[in-house]
Amino acid sequence: MAHAAPFDREIARNVIAALKHLPGATLPILHALQDRFGYVDADAVPLIADALNLSRAEIHGVVSFYHDFRDAPAGDHVVKLCRAEACQSMGCRDLERHAEARLGVAMGATRADGRATLEAVYCLGNCALSPAVMIDGELYGRVDAARFDELIDELGVGR
Ligand code: FES
């Protein structure tokens, strides 16, 4: 995955200015900032709050409520494991533990070498083929530990 541009307050201001007139502008602004920078920088929160006449706590609450938003840059590869009901019934918790061990990083974190980020998602719409995994935007179904290792090996992410 290509690295997004580094956070820049002026660019963030422009993004916010372009979208702040939309109804319910918070979500479109957050999505646009994450698309631009790969995450929502903490410095963007007061800019959004000022532009929308909302409190910083309200904006921060939206960022933390939606699992799609990151508050730090992602690694080179983003590995998402589904944690919703169908995948739970097919053993996604075991797969999580395996993934954490294989990648050497906890759920919700990025490896120290920046090679991979491991995240939970709550349904990828692939419930019939659970447990479901998404790697760099590609969806995979019925992923067991062995298949997970194959997929990670293909990325060339070391241990
Ligand atoms: S519950 Fe995992 S893909 Fe729907």
mmCIF file of C-alpha atoms and ligand atoms in Angstrom:
data_model
loop_
_atom_site.group_PDB
_atom_site.id
_atom_site.type_symbol
_atom_site.label_atom_id
_atom_site.label_comp_id
_atom_site.label_asym_id
_atom_site.label_seq_id
_atom_site.Cartn_x
_atom_site.Cartn_y
_atom_site.Cartn_z
ATOM 1 C CA MET A 1 0.000 0.000 0.000
ATOM 2 C CA ALA A 2 1.370 3.409 -0.877
ATOM 3 C CA HIS A 3 1.997 5.795 1.977
ATOM 4 C CA ALA A 4 -0.421 8.712 2.062
ATOM 5 C CA ALA A 5 0.795 12.290 2.171
ATOM 6 C CA PRO A 6 2.085 13.556 5.515
ATOM 7 C CA PHE A 7 -0.429 15.580 7.525
ATOM 8 C CA ASP A 8 -0.526 19.232 6.534
ATOM 9 C CA ARG A 9 -2.732 21.739 8.350
ATOM 10 C CA GLU A 10 -3.273 23.958 5.311
ATOM 11 C CA ILE A 11 -4.409 21.052 3.162
ATOM 12 C CA ALA A 12 -6.644 19.881 6.004
ATOM 13 C CA ARG A 13 -8.145 23.368 6.247
ATOM 14 C CA ASN A 14 -8.896 23.327 2.508
ATOM 15 C CA VAL A 15 -10.524 19.894 2.708
ATOM 16 C CA ILE A 16 -12.657 21.024 5.632
ATOM 17 C CA ALA A 17 -13.629 24.298 3.920
ATOM 18 C CA ALA A 18 -14.718 22.423 0.789
ATOM 19 C CA LEU A 19 -17.026 20.082 2.697
ATOM 20 C CA LYS A 20 -18.226 21.964 5.758
ATOM 21 C CA HIS A 21 -21.454 23.123 4.093
ATOM 22 C CA LEU A 22 -22.681 19.566 3.535
ATOM 23 C CA PRO A 23 -25.447 18.353 5.836
ATOM 24 C CA GLY A 24 -23.837 16.140 8.486
ATOM 25 C CA ALA A 25 -20.416 17.336 7.347
ATOM 26 C CA THR A 26 -18.436 15.597 10.095
ATOM 27 C CA LEU A 27 -18.348 12.173 8.441
ATOM 28 C CA PRO A 28 -17.573 13.369 4.890
ATOM 29 C CA ILE A 29 -14.778 15.566 6.277
ATOM 30 C CA LEU A 30 -13.286 12.735 8.321
ATOM 31 C CA HIS A 31 -13.440 10.380 5.335
ATOM 32 C CA ALA A 32 -11.822 12.972 3.080
ATOM 33 C CA LEU A 33 -9.019 13.619 5.570
ATOM 34 C CA GLN A 34 -8.385 9.918 6.012
ATOM 35 C CA ASP A 35 -8.358 9.427 2.217
ATOM 36 C CA ARG A 36 -5.855 12.272 1.886
ATOM 37 C CA PHE A 37 -3.535 11.464 4.773
ATOM 38 C CA GLY A 38 -4.305 7.825 5.584
ATOM 39 C CA TYR A 39 -5.523 8.726 9.079
ATOM 40 C CA VAL A 40 -7.190 11.528 11.021
ATOM 41 C CA ASP A 41 -4.447 13.506 12.713
ATOM 42 C CA ALA A 42 -5.218 14.809 16.220
ATOM 43 C CA ASP A 43 -4.420 18.320 14.933
ATOM 44 C CA ALA A 44 -7.368 18.064 12.518
ATOM 45 C CA VAL A 45 -9.886 17.678 15.340
ATOM 46 C CA PRO A 46 -9.866 21.338 16.510
ATOM 47 C CA LEU A 47 -9.916 22.511 12.879
ATOM 48 C CA ILE A 48 -13.065 20.489 12.189
ATOM 49 C CA ALA A 49 -14.663 21.510 15.480
ATOM 50 C CA ASP A 50 -14.089 25.215 14.743
ATOM 51 C CA ALA A 51 -15.388 24.925 11.178
ATOM 52 C CA LEU A 52 -18.572 23.127 12.226
ATOM 53 C CA ASN A 53 -19.183 24.924 15.518
ATOM 54 C CA LEU A 54 -18.966 21.657 17.409
ATOM 55 C CA SER A 55 -16.871 20.757 20.430
ATOM 56 C CA ARG A 56 -13.579 18.927 20.082
ATOM 57 C CA ALA A 57 -15.060 16.174 22.245
ATOM 58 C CA GLU A 58 -17.887 15.684 19.740
ATOM 59 C CA ILE A 59 -15.468 15.306 16.823
ATOM 60 C CA HIS A 60 -13.186 13.063 18.825
ATOM 61 C CA GLY A 61 -16.223 10.964 19.768
ATOM 62 C CA VAL A 62 -17.081 10.421 16.103
ATOM 63 C CA VAL A 63 -13.488 9.452 15.244
ATOM 64 C CA SER A 64 -13.376 6.872 18.012
ATOM 65 C CA PHE A 65 -16.912 5.562 17.448
ATOM 66 C CA TYR A 66 -16.361 4.598 13.805
ATOM 67 C CA HIS A 67 -13.836 1.823 13.474
ATOM 68 C CA ASP A 68 -13.009 2.960 9.949
ATOM 69 C CA PHE A 69 -11.109 5.979 11.192
ATOM 70 C CA ARG A 70 -7.495 5.745 12.285
ATOM 71 C CA ASP A 71 -5.778 8.233 14.547
ATOM 72 C CA ALA A 72 -2.290 7.278 13.401
ATOM 73 C CA PRO A 73 -0.767 6.377 10.031
ATOM 74 C CA ALA A 74 -1.260 2.761 8.944
ATOM 75 C CA GLY A 75 1.538 0.358 8.092
ATOM 76 C CA ASP A 76 2.538 -0.697 4.559
ATOM 77 C CA HIS A 77 -0.140 -3.417 4.632
ATOM 78 C CA VAL A 78 -3.496 -3.212 6.392
ATOM 79 C CA VAL A 79 -4.892 -6.529 7.614
ATOM 80 C CA LYS A 80 -8.491 -6.426 8.822
ATOM 81 C CA LEU A 81 -10.065 -9.345 10.642
ATOM 82 C CA CYS A 82 -13.835 -9.518 10.931
ATOM 83 C CA ARG A 83 -15.059 -9.714 14.498
ATOM 84 C CA ALA A 84 -18.827 -9.718 13.901
ATOM 85 C CA GLU A 85 -21.225 -12.505 14.761
ATOM 86 C CA ALA A 86 -20.937 -14.913 11.827
ATOM 87 C CA CYS A 87 -17.172 -14.764 11.907
ATOM 88 C CA GLN A 88 -17.142 -15.204 15.687
ATOM 89 C CA SER A 89 -19.147 -18.397 15.330
ATOM 90 C CA MET A 90 -16.507 -19.652 12.895
ATOM 91 C CA GLY A 91 -13.588 -19.031 15.218
ATOM 92 C CA CYS A 92 -12.386 -15.543 14.385
ATOM 93 C CA ARG A 93 -11.115 -15.049 17.925
ATOM 94 C CA ASP A 94 -8.653 -17.906 17.466
ATOM 95 C CA LEU A 95 -7.655 -16.406 14.139
ATOM 96 C CA GLU A 96 -7.050 -13.066 15.875
ATOM 97 C CA ARG A 97 -4.684 -14.662 18.341
ATOM 98 C CA HIS A 98 -2.910 -16.428 15.496
ATOM 99 C CA ALA A 99 -2.664 -13.210 13.473
ATOM 100 C CA GLU A 100 -1.241 -11.301 16.438
ATOM 101 C CA ALA A 101 1.402 -13.978 16.927
ATOM 102 C CA ARG A 102 2.258 -14.260 13.216
ATOM 103 C CA LEU A 103 2.510 -10.516 12.674
ATOM 104 C CA GLY A 104 3.952 -9.736 16.090
ATOM 105 C CA VAL A 105 1.482 -6.950 16.741
ATOM 106 C CA ALA A 106 -1.665 -6.543 18.825
ATOM 107 C CA MET A 107 -5.095 -5.963 17.297
ATOM 108 C CA GLY A 108 -5.548 -2.271 16.580
ATOM 109 C CA ALA A 109 -1.824 -1.591 16.326
ATOM 110 C CA THR A 110 0.900 -1.131 13.727
ATOM 111 C CA ARG A 111 4.159 -3.043 13.823
ATOM 112 C CA ALA A 112 7.184 -1.130 15.014
ATOM 113 C CA ASP A 113 8.803 -1.612 11.582
ATOM 114 C CA GLY A 114 5.718 -0.150 9.887
ATOM 115 C CA ARG A 115 5.214 -3.243 7.706
ATOM 116 C CA ALA A 116 1.656 -4.038 8.790
ATOM 117 C CA THR A 117 -1.360 -2.792 10.710
ATOM 118 C CA LEU A 118 -3.786 -5.280 12.240
ATOM 119 C CA GLU A 119 -7.356 -4.104 12.754
ATOM 120 C CA ALA A 120 -10.787 -5.437 13.668
ATOM 121 C CA VAL A 121 -13.787 -4.773 11.433
ATOM 122 C CA TYR A 122 -17.414 -5.510 12.126
ATOM 123 C CA CYS A 123 -18.730 -7.434 9.111
ATOM 124 C CA LEU A 124 -17.200 -7.385 5.671
ATOM 125 C CA GLY A 125 -20.411 -8.614 4.043
ATOM 126 C CA ASN A 126 -18.789 -11.987 3.524
ATOM 127 C CA CYS A 127 -20.564 -13.830 6.342
ATOM 128 C CA ALA A 128 -21.306 -16.981 4.304
ATOM 129 C CA LEU A 129 -17.561 -17.421 3.884
ATOM 130 C CA SER A 130 -16.483 -16.629 7.422
ATOM 131 C CA PRO A 131 -14.034 -16.123 8.970
ATOM 132 C CA ALA A 132 -13.453 -13.197 6.650
ATOM 133 C CA VAL A 133 -10.280 -11.162 6.277
ATOM 134 C CA MET A 134 -9.458 -8.108 4.196
ATOM 135 C CA ILE A 135 -5.872 -7.398 3.249
ATOM 136 C CA ASP A 136 -5.080 -4.111 1.503
ATOM 137 C CA GLY A 137 -8.701 -3.905 0.348
ATOM 138 C CA GLU A 138 -8.867 -7.521 -0.998
ATOM 139 C CA LEU A 139 -11.463 -9.767 0.590
ATOM 140 C CA TYR A 140 -10.695 -13.379 1.566
ATOM 141 C CA GLY A 141 -13.099 -15.966 2.976
ATOM 142 C CA ARG A 142 -12.823 -19.101 5.102
ATOM 143 C CA VAL A 143 -9.418 -18.018 6.300
ATOM 144 C CA ASP A 144 -7.881 -20.460 8.742
ATOM 145 C CA ALA A 145 -4.467 -20.115 10.349
ATOM 146 C CA ALA A 146 -2.638 -21.845 7.489
ATOM 147 C CA ARG A 147 -4.352 -19.719 4.841
ATOM 148 C CA PHE A 148 -3.632 -16.596 6.864
ATOM 149 C CA ASP A 149 0.070 -17.439 6.937
ATOM 150 C CA GLU A 150 0.073 -18.023 3.170
ATOM 151 C CA LEU A 151 -1.530 -14.632 2.565
ATOM 152 C CA ILE A 152 0.944 -12.867 4.835
ATOM 153 C CA ASP A 153 3.887 -14.711 3.290
ATOM 154 C CA GLU A 154 2.714 -13.497 -0.132
ATOM 155 C CA LEU A 155 3.002 -9.926 1.142
ATOM 156 C CA GLY A 156 6.606 -10.533 2.092
ATOM 157 C CA VAL A 157 5.986 -9.344 5.647
ATOM 158 C CA GLY A 158 8.632 -10.976 7.816
ATOM 159 C CA ARG A 159 8.220 -11.987 11.428
HETATM 160 S S1 FES B 1 -19.738 -11.344 10.178
HETATM 161 FE FE1 FES B 1 -17.788 -11.456 9.303
HETATM 162 S S2 FES B 1 -18.155 -10.998 7.227
HETATM 163 FE FE2 FES B 1 -20.085 -10.702 8.167
#
